[in-house]
Amino acid sequence: MKQNSKRVNDVILQTAAIIIFFIIVIFSIDLFFAGHYSPGGGFIGGLMTSAALVLLLLAFDSKTLANVLPIDYRLMTASGLLIALLTGLHSVFLGRPFLTHAYGKFDLPLLGEQTLHTAIAFDLGVYLVVIGITLTIIQTIGESE
Amino acid sequence: MINLPVFPIVIPALAAIIMMFMPKRVQLQRVMALGALVITAIVSLFLVHTVSTEGIQTLNLGNWQAPFGITLVSDMLSALLVTTSTLLTLFIVWFAVHYFSDSYEGNYLYISMLFLLVGVNGAFTTGDIFNLFVFFEVFLMSSYVLIVLGGRGVQLRESIKYLLVNIIASALFVMSVALLYGVTGTLNLADLAMKIPLVDNPDVITVIGVMFVIVFGMKGALVPLHYWLPGAYVVAPTPILAMFGALLTKVGVYSILRTYTLLFDGNGEFLQTFLMVLAVLTIFIGMTGAIAYNDVKLIIIYNIMIAVGVILYGISVNTQTSLEGSLYYLIHDMIIKAVLFMLVGMMIGITKSGQLRDMGGLITRFPLFGWTFFVAALSLAGIPPLSGFFGKLLIVSGGMDEGELFGPLLVLLSSLFVLYSVMKIFLNGFWGEAKREYDGPLVPYTKRLIIPVFLLLIIAVAYGFGAEAIHPYITQAIEPLVNPEIYIDAVIKE
């Protein structure tokens, strides 16, 4: 098949893609966690992670990606939405207005004492929704003939 | 419960998100959608009760004080509209359960319908103009999905037009908000209402007011911004059409009502005349369309325009009486349009044609269906004591009190045209000889389909007969529109 004969020549691209993929993912996670104090956040972090996945899609094909990461991106979108909404709802159960955020200091193993804020959970929701939506769009367009 | 105003938005959203985890399990989706809607309806009825006993409910999201955070404001107006739209969605989803095939329902149908309700309820409840924009986008996105679901050629064609028009309108909305923010420096509606009289150049405010009327007029199908409406609505499947016809244009009307009475009231004469001219034109074009067509869907679609024009006329007169009439008519029209769209959808489903010349004799085979349509038609035209009567009466007398003659006469004349157009459907569709054997796919379901429509019609009739009981609620809803200070004081507590 044409696809196979083409793939033989992709050694440089594929090798580079594997290395670059991890750098991009680490950068995107850094952007995601940096959001509270410096530019970044859930949206741009999510876009960057999906860009890394798109790079894998370009270097390999959608079947390989589905084998490596067997994720249903529609469910990912749904769980992102659920996390964001539940973050908003948790304050309702505590008798405060909807979307009131809370924070506290926690003594985490390895990381020491850290301040955690529920805004990060909301951001995690955004992050998952962005990845889910982007890859659903790309996969749907890519697979329809 | 301080969080009461947010529940009509959050409950359908939560249900829709949970349903996204199992899009193919149709039976479960039906149960969940109906269950969530019943709970939402109960909560919103409770909200109406709370507002009537304790006054306007406000909720500062995230516990940030009023002008700085997003505030949700449930006054009686928004509580009543939230209740109406939730009840309508409940009955329309009930109808859709029997109307659609399983494969159609498996494509995120109920999820989109619930998200549409989220957007509509949010738009009715929000007290922040940019948040209003966001909720507009929420229900518009859902409506894009619903209009194209099914993928027939005509749906694709019309959805492109619908999408283009709404994207342009949304861009204009953002520009208007930007202009308003540039002039006043705030986005909270109550805070805007305080800051706008202080702006030293009132002409800028008038320009912004006109821009908002154009934006909301595009959503609410005012002439000359109505051109997208007939085509886009006629291709949608019946339950979707019922939802669009009952809810979407009315959100535009609500937004005009809210912004005009709260923000642009003091910038008087020009805006008032502008609104009135648009209202009269809308009634006129609606009347022309309603009598011109023989397609049952198009007749009812042009009736939407007449109703929007009548409500807008009441808003533009802007007195206590006419605003009461507008609100009364708005709620009546939401209910009765949903009923009528579902009924004509059933007619089309049974006769397999939208044209009146292919119909006839339906009443001998489906008597309950026929008489339901008859009562709905009389109710739409405003025959006393059915529900369309009191709203129009108040609008007409409000207009008369202001010394207007042309407007009230046109409103009365429009009733005649409405009656003619729906009676044309009744006489040609239900009476006479059957044109052929009716054995379409909908016939076995007709008895089940008519139940939600019939119950909704009972609500509409009760709304007409119980006008006296509902009147205190309507009066309470109008108070903050006539005296914006009540609204401002409720939101911004010193």
XYZ file of C-alpha atoms in Angstrom:
639
model
C 0.000 0.000 0.000
C 0.940 3.582 -0.550
C 0.674 4.289 3.188
C 3.307 1.637 3.977
C 5.799 2.692 1.351
C 5.530 6.233 2.669
C 6.066 5.186 6.238
C 9.487 3.683 5.551
C 10.938 7.143 4.992
C 9.659 8.575 8.260
C 12.446 7.441 10.568
C 13.799 10.904 11.341
C 10.331 12.378 11.796
C 9.160 9.536 14.026
C 12.254 9.489 16.204
C 12.199 13.237 16.607
C 8.451 13.222 17.276
C 8.810 10.771 20.164
C 11.428 12.915 21.867
C 9.676 16.226 21.154
C 6.343 14.798 22.289
C 7.578 14.450 25.872
C 9.133 17.923 25.871
C 5.874 19.474 24.690
C 3.820 17.522 27.227
C 6.110 18.606 30.067
C 5.958 22.198 28.870
C 2.152 22.038 28.696
C 1.911 20.626 32.219
C 4.197 23.393 33.399
C 1.949 25.957 31.709
C -1.089 24.339 33.320
C 0.300 24.518 36.854
C 1.807 27.984 36.355
C -1.602 29.490 35.573
C -2.288 30.920 38.993
C 0.796 33.120 39.258
C 2.064 33.638 35.724
C 0.731 33.381 32.155
C -0.703 29.973 31.377
C -3.615 27.941 32.679
C -6.026 25.223 31.681
C -6.876 26.462 28.220
C -3.377 26.976 26.845
C -2.078 23.911 28.677
C -4.814 21.797 27.140
C -4.158 23.164 23.669
C -0.446 22.458 24.033
C -1.065 18.871 25.163
C -3.371 18.292 22.236
C -0.730 19.796 19.946
C 1.678 17.153 21.232
C -0.884 14.458 20.464
C -1.435 15.921 17.006
C 2.319 15.689 16.417
C 2.074 11.959 17.168
C -0.854 11.747 14.764
C 1.237 13.384 12.035
C 4.274 11.213 12.594
C 2.341 7.943 12.926
C -1.338 7.372 12.207
C -4.565 7.453 14.161
C -4.545 3.685 14.770
C -1.117 3.823 16.414
C -2.233 6.687 18.601
C -5.389 4.797 19.587
C -3.221 1.801 20.541
C -0.783 3.844 22.597
C -3.410 5.992 24.301
C -6.712 4.100 24.363
C -8.779 7.105 25.445
C -12.301 8.018 24.360
C -11.934 11.776 23.982
C -15.695 12.360 24.177
C -15.692 10.851 27.655
C -12.689 13.027 28.436
C -14.721 16.122 27.502
C -17.621 14.930 29.626
C -15.414 14.226 32.644
C -13.757 17.629 32.290
C -17.154 19.298 32.351
C -18.201 17.187 35.315
C -15.069 18.109 37.289
C -15.556 21.828 36.581
C -19.229 21.748 37.540
C -18.647 19.722 40.702
C -15.926 22.195 41.734
C -18.545 24.901 41.488
C -21.113 22.790 43.298
C -18.931 21.806 46.263
C -19.422 25.248 47.799
C -23.190 24.854 47.453
C -23.065 21.875 49.796
C -21.081 23.979 52.271
C -23.806 26.642 52.192
C -21.769 29.225 50.280
C -22.643 30.757 46.882
C -22.062 28.663 43.767
C -18.456 28.759 42.475
C -16.965 30.002 45.761
C -13.437 28.600 45.831
C -11.562 27.411 48.889
C -7.908 26.810 49.642
C -5.764 25.310 52.340
C -2.211 24.353 53.195
C -1.423 20.663 52.869
C 1.623 18.686 53.847
C 2.165 16.545 50.787
C 4.595 13.650 50.610
C 7.737 14.518 48.589
C 6.596 18.101 47.843
C 6.433 19.410 51.416
C 3.924 22.026 52.531
C 1.941 23.382 49.579
C -1.090 25.647 49.232
C -3.818 23.987 47.225
C -6.718 25.917 45.749
C -9.943 24.479 44.273
C -9.413 26.749 41.254
C -6.855 24.162 40.097
C -9.632 21.544 39.975
C -11.717 23.881 37.836
C -8.679 24.419 35.624
C -8.200 20.675 35.376
C -11.766 20.500 34.065
C -10.975 23.132 31.446
C -7.748 21.298 30.549
C -9.570 18.006 29.964
C -12.372 19.652 27.975
C -9.897 21.429 25.692
C -7.940 18.242 24.976
C -11.150 16.255 24.534
C -12.758 18.738 22.137
C -9.610 19.338 20.060
C -8.885 15.660 19.535
C -12.537 14.792 18.909
C -12.592 17.418 16.151
C -9.296 16.269 14.629
C -10.134 12.565 14.814
C -13.640 13.059 13.413
C -12.391 15.086 10.476
C -9.385 12.792 9.968
C -11.351 9.551 9.897
C -14.280 10.595 7.699
C -13.513 9.949 4.048
C -31.109 28.453 50.324
C -29.012 31.317 48.973
C -28.155 29.267 45.895
C -31.736 28.919 44.705
C -31.378 31.093 41.536
C -28.568 28.912 40.192
C -30.407 25.585 40.399
C -32.554 25.960 37.246
C -29.256 26.412 35.374
C -27.138 23.796 37.152
C -29.586 20.867 37.333
C -30.093 20.485 33.549
C -26.362 21.093 33.023
C -25.428 18.356 35.495
C -27.919 15.937 33.947
C -26.652 16.706 30.431
C -23.031 16.171 31.461
C -23.803 12.840 33.104
C -25.752 11.823 29.994
C -22.664 12.578 27.890
C -21.026 9.505 29.427
C -23.574 7.196 27.771
C -24.787 8.775 24.526
C -26.018 5.482 23.045
C -28.207 4.302 25.918
C -31.385 5.901 24.645
C -33.812 4.531 27.228
C -31.678 5.766 30.112
C -31.248 9.149 28.423
C -35.009 9.612 28.139
C -35.541 8.804 31.809
C -32.688 11.047 32.936
C -33.725 13.989 30.762
C -37.347 13.821 31.901
C -36.323 13.308 35.535
C -33.954 16.279 35.469
C -36.609 18.455 33.861
C -39.241 17.482 36.434
C -36.825 18.360 39.246
C -35.911 21.647 37.535
C -39.593 22.494 37.098
C -40.284 21.863 40.792
C -37.266 23.953 41.802
C -38.287 26.824 39.544
C -41.847 26.763 40.888
C -40.327 26.949 44.354
C -38.213 29.866 43.115
C -41.363 31.703 41.984
C -42.864 31.099 45.410
C -39.729 32.344 47.194
C -39.527 35.477 45.050
C -43.200 36.225 45.651
C -42.840 35.996 49.426
C -39.310 37.289 50.013
C -38.695 39.642 47.109
C -35.919 39.638 44.518
C -33.344 36.894 45.034
C -29.759 37.729 44.153
C -26.749 35.464 44.241
C -23.197 36.749 43.977
C -21.286 33.901 42.357
C -18.044 33.095 44.132
C -19.029 35.388 47.001
C -17.697 38.521 45.270
C -19.784 41.591 45.972
C -22.158 42.928 43.366
C -20.491 45.116 40.740
C -17.249 43.086 40.824
C -18.456 39.511 40.458
C -21.163 37.914 38.368
C -24.556 38.329 39.973
C -27.531 36.119 39.253
C -30.773 38.008 39.763
C -34.099 36.211 40.046
C -36.819 38.796 40.108
C -40.380 37.704 39.375
C -39.944 38.345 35.649
C -37.022 35.975 35.259
C -38.468 33.428 37.700
C -41.706 33.257 35.700
C -39.854 32.941 32.403
C -37.510 30.276 33.797
C -40.520 28.295 35.009
C -42.273 28.629 31.659
C -39.252 27.575 29.625
C -38.543 24.608 31.910
C -42.145 23.391 31.724
C -42.127 23.789 27.942
C -38.893 21.837 27.601
C -40.348 19.106 29.802
C -43.405 18.676 27.577
C -41.390 19.004 24.363
C -38.934 16.326 25.502
C -41.888 14.122 26.441
C -43.227 14.661 22.925
C -39.795 13.996 21.406
C -39.511 10.660 23.233
C -42.398 9.317 21.142
C -41.666 11.332 18.017
C -38.056 10.463 17.195
C -36.507 7.156 16.241
C -33.908 5.550 18.492
C -31.046 6.184 16.091
C -31.898 9.877 15.979
C -32.060 10.091 19.769
C -28.662 8.432 20.117
C -26.870 11.436 18.626
C -26.716 13.646 21.720
C -30.297 14.857 21.091
C -31.471 15.189 24.700
C -28.064 16.482 25.775
C -28.347 19.333 23.279
C -31.922 20.037 24.343
C -30.884 20.241 27.985
C -27.940 22.512 27.169
C -30.320 24.726 25.213
C -32.438 25.019 28.359
C -29.289 25.795 30.366
C -28.540 28.702 28.046
C -32.109 29.997 28.041
C -32.509 29.779 31.831
C -29.112 31.392 32.276
C -29.995 34.259 29.946
C -33.203 34.851 31.888
C -31.439 34.807 35.256
C -28.151 36.617 34.742
C -27.522 40.133 36.000
C -24.403 40.793 33.979
C -24.362 41.832 30.361
C -21.317 39.827 29.303
C -22.647 36.778 31.087
C -25.826 37.307 29.081
C -23.685 37.054 25.948
C -22.114 33.812 27.160
C -25.506 32.250 27.873
C -26.692 33.420 24.445
C -23.794 31.500 22.941
C -24.602 28.428 25.053
C -28.116 28.146 23.687
C -27.095 29.195 20.177
C -24.433 26.459 20.017
C -27.026 23.916 21.125
C -29.456 25.251 18.547
C -26.823 24.851 15.803
C -26.493 21.199 16.759
C -30.247 20.683 16.928
C -30.968 22.378 13.611
C -28.456 20.285 11.670
C -29.064 16.966 13.472
C -30.349 14.499 10.912
C -28.155 15.808 8.121
C -30.718 16.254 5.346
C -29.646 18.570 2.532
C -32.093 21.348 3.343
C -31.023 21.268 6.980
C -27.392 21.761 5.964
C -28.291 24.661 3.692
C -30.446 26.476 6.226
C -28.105 25.822 9.140
C -25.322 27.617 7.250
C -27.543 30.687 6.900
C -28.654 30.451 10.521
C -25.071 30.113 11.691
C -23.864 33.070 9.607
C -26.606 35.378 10.828
C -26.083 34.444 14.446
C -22.303 34.755 14.285
C -22.645 38.254 12.842
C -25.213 39.129 15.509
C -22.920 37.756 18.228
C -19.979 39.784 16.942
C -22.179 42.864 17.008
C -23.224 41.954 20.550
C -19.578 41.862 21.645
C -18.947 45.217 19.972
C -21.951 46.780 21.697
C -20.793 45.437 25.048
C -17.294 46.775 24.355
C -18.699 50.200 23.532
C -20.856 50.192 26.652
C -17.890 49.119 28.762
C -15.746 51.809 27.195
C -18.280 54.475 28.127
C -19.276 53.314 31.603
C -16.501 50.986 32.793
C -18.823 48.320 34.214
C -20.708 45.235 33.025
C -23.145 44.570 35.865
C -26.678 45.496 34.760
C -27.631 47.188 38.023
C -24.352 49.097 38.147
C -24.797 50.072 34.484
C -28.256 51.401 35.295
C -26.673 53.668 37.913
C -23.750 54.783 35.741
C -25.581 55.448 32.476
C -27.490 58.555 33.661
C -24.121 60.010 34.731
C -22.582 59.734 31.246
C -22.169 63.302 30.000
C -22.816 62.433 26.350
C -26.279 60.855 26.162
C -26.100 60.475 22.374
C -23.478 57.738 22.735
C -25.891 55.839 24.965
C -28.622 56.219 22.355
C -26.285 54.754 19.709
C -25.466 51.830 22.000
C -29.171 51.395 22.662
C -29.853 51.151 18.931
C -27.000 48.637 18.569
C -28.516 46.473 21.301
C -31.930 46.626 19.661
C -30.318 45.474 16.403
C -28.486 42.616 18.162
C -31.512 41.389 20.091
C -33.742 42.108 17.113
C -31.638 39.699 15.057
C -32.144 37.009 17.711
C -35.814 37.877 18.125
C -36.613 38.239 14.405
C -37.712 41.855 14.165
C -38.309 43.281 10.708
C -35.961 44.014 8.879
C -33.724 41.481 10.649
C -36.153 38.567 10.331
C -35.045 37.206 6.954
C -33.301 34.133 8.401
C -36.276 32.971 10.471
C -38.737 31.269 8.067
C -36.153 29.166 6.246
C -34.190 28.139 9.318
C -37.253 27.140 11.325
C -39.123 25.340 8.577
C -36.413 22.677 8.124
C -36.128 21.748 11.804
C -37.915 18.569 12.985
C -41.112 19.217 14.942
C -39.964 18.993 18.602
C -36.881 21.071 17.779
C -39.037 23.594 15.962
C -41.389 23.765 18.962
C -38.439 24.458 21.217
C -36.996 27.125 18.918
C -40.323 28.797 18.277
C -41.244 28.865 21.941
C -37.905 29.811 23.497
C -35.271 31.303 21.206
C -36.951 34.394 19.798
C -38.461 35.086 23.208
C -35.012 35.361 24.791
C -34.291 38.195 22.355
C -37.563 39.851 23.351
C -36.757 39.410 27.048
C -33.330 40.985 26.509
C -34.875 44.000 24.784
C -37.378 44.282 27.641
C -34.660 44.106 30.283
C -32.060 46.384 28.683
C -34.578 48.912 27.425
C -36.400 49.391 30.725
C -33.296 49.168 32.900
C -30.549 50.857 30.894
C -31.923 53.014 28.118
C -35.162 54.245 29.633
C -33.908 57.757 30.344
C -32.689 58.247 26.789
C -36.306 58.406 25.794
C -37.959 59.644 22.675
C -35.760 58.413 19.851
C -35.332 54.843 21.097
C -39.010 54.602 21.918
C -40.015 55.686 18.420
C -37.387 53.374 16.912
C -38.742 50.364 18.828
C -42.312 51.279 17.984
C -41.623 51.534 14.253
C -39.854 48.151 14.299
C -42.747 46.622 16.237
C -45.333 47.907 13.788
C -43.294 46.709 10.804
C -42.870 43.289 12.411
C -46.607 42.918 12.989
C -47.267 43.997 9.438
C -44.814 41.599 7.761
C -45.938 38.806 10.083
C -49.563 39.380 9.075
C -48.649 39.331 5.400
C -46.734 36.064 5.760
C -49.399 34.398 7.883
C -52.121 34.806 5.286
C -49.888 34.359 2.243
C -48.778 30.761 2.748
C -50.523 27.421 2.522
C -47.697 25.614 4.288
C -48.825 24.912 7.867
C -45.359 25.325 9.402
C -44.776 28.649 7.662
C -48.145 29.984 8.813
C -47.260 29.371 12.448
C -43.719 30.679 11.914
C -45.086 33.996 10.654
C -47.388 34.007 13.663
C -44.232 34.093 15.816
C -43.357 37.378 14.145
C -46.791 38.845 14.821
C -46.465 37.898 18.483
C -42.952 39.332 18.752
C -44.215 42.556 17.197
C -47.186 42.773 19.569
C -44.996 42.166 22.630
C -42.446 44.695 21.407
C -45.181 47.250 20.831
C -46.201 46.855 24.470
C -42.569 47.304 25.532
C -42.138 50.422 23.415
C -45.222 52.089 24.921
C -43.518 51.479 28.280
C -46.254 52.136 30.817
C -47.304 49.923 33.721
C -50.342 48.609 31.828
C -48.634 47.912 28.528
C -45.654 46.187 30.164
C -48.024 43.965 32.138
C -49.763 43.155 28.883
C -46.449 42.380 27.189
C -45.344 40.011 29.929
C -48.729 38.334 30.070
C -48.687 37.905 26.322
C -45.061 36.735 26.294
C -45.751 33.801 28.625
C -48.978 32.942 26.817
C -47.230 33.016 23.477
C -44.358 30.783 24.581
C -46.809 28.093 25.700
C -49.239 28.321 22.816
C -46.551 28.411 20.099
C -45.051 25.206 21.477
C -48.518 23.600 21.418
C -49.232 24.742 17.879
C -45.868 23.672 16.481
C -46.276 20.217 17.958
C -49.817 20.007 16.540
C -48.884 21.069 13.009
C -45.876 18.757 13.218
C -48.292 15.911 13.939
C -50.469 16.989 11.012
C -47.447 16.850 8.724
C -46.370 13.516 10.214
C -49.796 11.968 9.592
C -50.522 13.429 6.146
C -46.883 13.358 5.021
C -47.215 16.809 3.479
C -46.857 20.342 4.778
C -49.301 21.785 2.253
C -52.923 22.460 3.181
C -54.204 21.210 -0.184
C -52.947 17.683 0.624
C -54.716 17.562 3.978
C -58.339 17.257 5.036
C -60.762 15.231 7.112
C -58.410 14.628 9.984
C -61.083 15.267 12.609
C -63.141 12.176 11.784
C -60.224 9.922 12.539
C -58.487 11.917 15.296
C -61.206 13.882 17.156
C -59.154 14.726 20.262
C -56.327 15.960 18.061
C -58.719 18.130 16.058
C -60.431 19.782 19.010
C -57.086 20.346 20.744
C -56.000 22.250 17.668
C -59.263 24.197 17.634
C -58.891 25.373 21.237
C -55.216 26.188 20.677
C -56.122 28.233 17.605
C -58.784 30.225 19.465
C -56.368 30.731 22.312
C -53.696 32.044 19.944
C -56.096 34.540 18.435
C -57.093 35.783 21.884
C -60.746 34.823 22.190
C -61.817 35.548 25.789
C -61.483 33.917 28.281
C -58.604 31.971 26.715
C -55.056 32.966 27.461
C -54.266 35.273 24.537
C -56.974 37.724 25.509
C -55.749 39.567 28.595
C -52.280 40.336 27.286
C -53.568 41.941 24.133
C -56.288 43.769 26.062
C -53.703 45.317 28.374
C -51.381 46.207 25.486
C -54.212 47.861 23.576
C -55.484 49.798 26.584
C -51.919 50.776 27.487
C -51.427 52.143 23.989
C -54.779 53.957 24.081
C -53.898 55.585 27.406
C -50.811 57.085 25.793
C -52.959 58.632 23.080
C -51.841 56.185 20.399
C -54.427 55.028 17.937
C -52.603 53.382 15.044
C -50.659 50.866 17.158
C -53.604 49.517 19.183
C -55.725 49.267 16.049
C -52.971 47.326 14.304
C -52.709 44.976 17.289
C -56.454 44.340 17.098
C -56.307 43.905 13.339
C -53.417 41.446 13.728
C -55.656 39.274 15.933
C -58.054 38.993 13.050
C -55.268 37.929 10.689
C -53.986 35.414 13.256
C -57.467 33.964 13.629
C -57.897 33.790 9.867
C -54.562 32.060 9.333
C -55.054 29.359 11.990
C -58.707 28.814 11.103
C -57.542 28.272 7.538
C -55.444 25.385 8.870
C -58.372 24.058 10.901
C -60.929 24.277 8.104
C -58.702 22.876 5.364
C -56.805 20.372 7.473
C -59.365 18.938 9.852
C -62.702 19.400 8.089
C -63.725 18.245 4.671
C -62.888 15.009 2.941
C -59.748 13.003 3.601
C -57.483 13.321 0.564
C -56.000 9.848 1.012
C -55.623 7.021 3.492
C -53.580 8.179 6.442
C -51.237 5.451 7.591
C -47.965 7.294 8.105
C -45.425 6.193 10.718
C -46.875 8.645 13.244
C -50.401 7.257 13.227
C -49.814 4.448 15.783
C -48.180 6.974 18.105
C -50.809 9.682 17.736
C -52.556 8.827 21.004
C -49.273 8.949 22.908
C -48.090 12.098 21.136
C -51.248 14.027 21.893
C -50.943 13.577 25.687
C -48.107 16.090 26.337
C -49.637 18.551 23.865
C -53.033 18.217 25.505
C -51.590 18.729 28.999
C -49.677 21.792 27.796
C -52.877 23.170 26.302
C -54.625 22.628 29.633
C -51.907 24.730 31.259
C -52.465 27.440 28.629
C -56.233 27.378 29.192
C -55.760 27.461 32.968
C -53.443 30.424 32.480
C -56.292 32.216 30.718
C -59.015 31.253 33.193
C -56.747 31.925 36.174
C -55.703 35.370 34.974
C -56.994 36.871 38.206
C -54.837 34.540 40.298
C -51.733 35.184 38.184
C -52.164 38.937 38.107
C -50.314 39.656 41.398
C -47.284 37.783 40.064
C -47.353 39.751 36.809
C -47.647 43.023 38.736
C -44.714 42.045 40.910
C -42.691 41.154 37.820
C -43.352 44.558 36.277
C -42.376 46.566 39.381
C -38.594 46.481 38.782
C -39.163 47.356 35.133
C -41.183 50.452 35.941
C -38.989 51.430 38.903
C -35.423 50.292 38.145
C -34.425 51.456 41.656
C -35.993 48.275 43.068
C -33.725 46.159 40.875
C -30.634 48.250 41.613
C -31.236 48.221 45.375
C -31.720 44.459 45.354
C -28.445 43.839 43.540
C -26.164 46.495 44.987
C -26.538 46.511 48.724
C -24.861 49.479 50.333
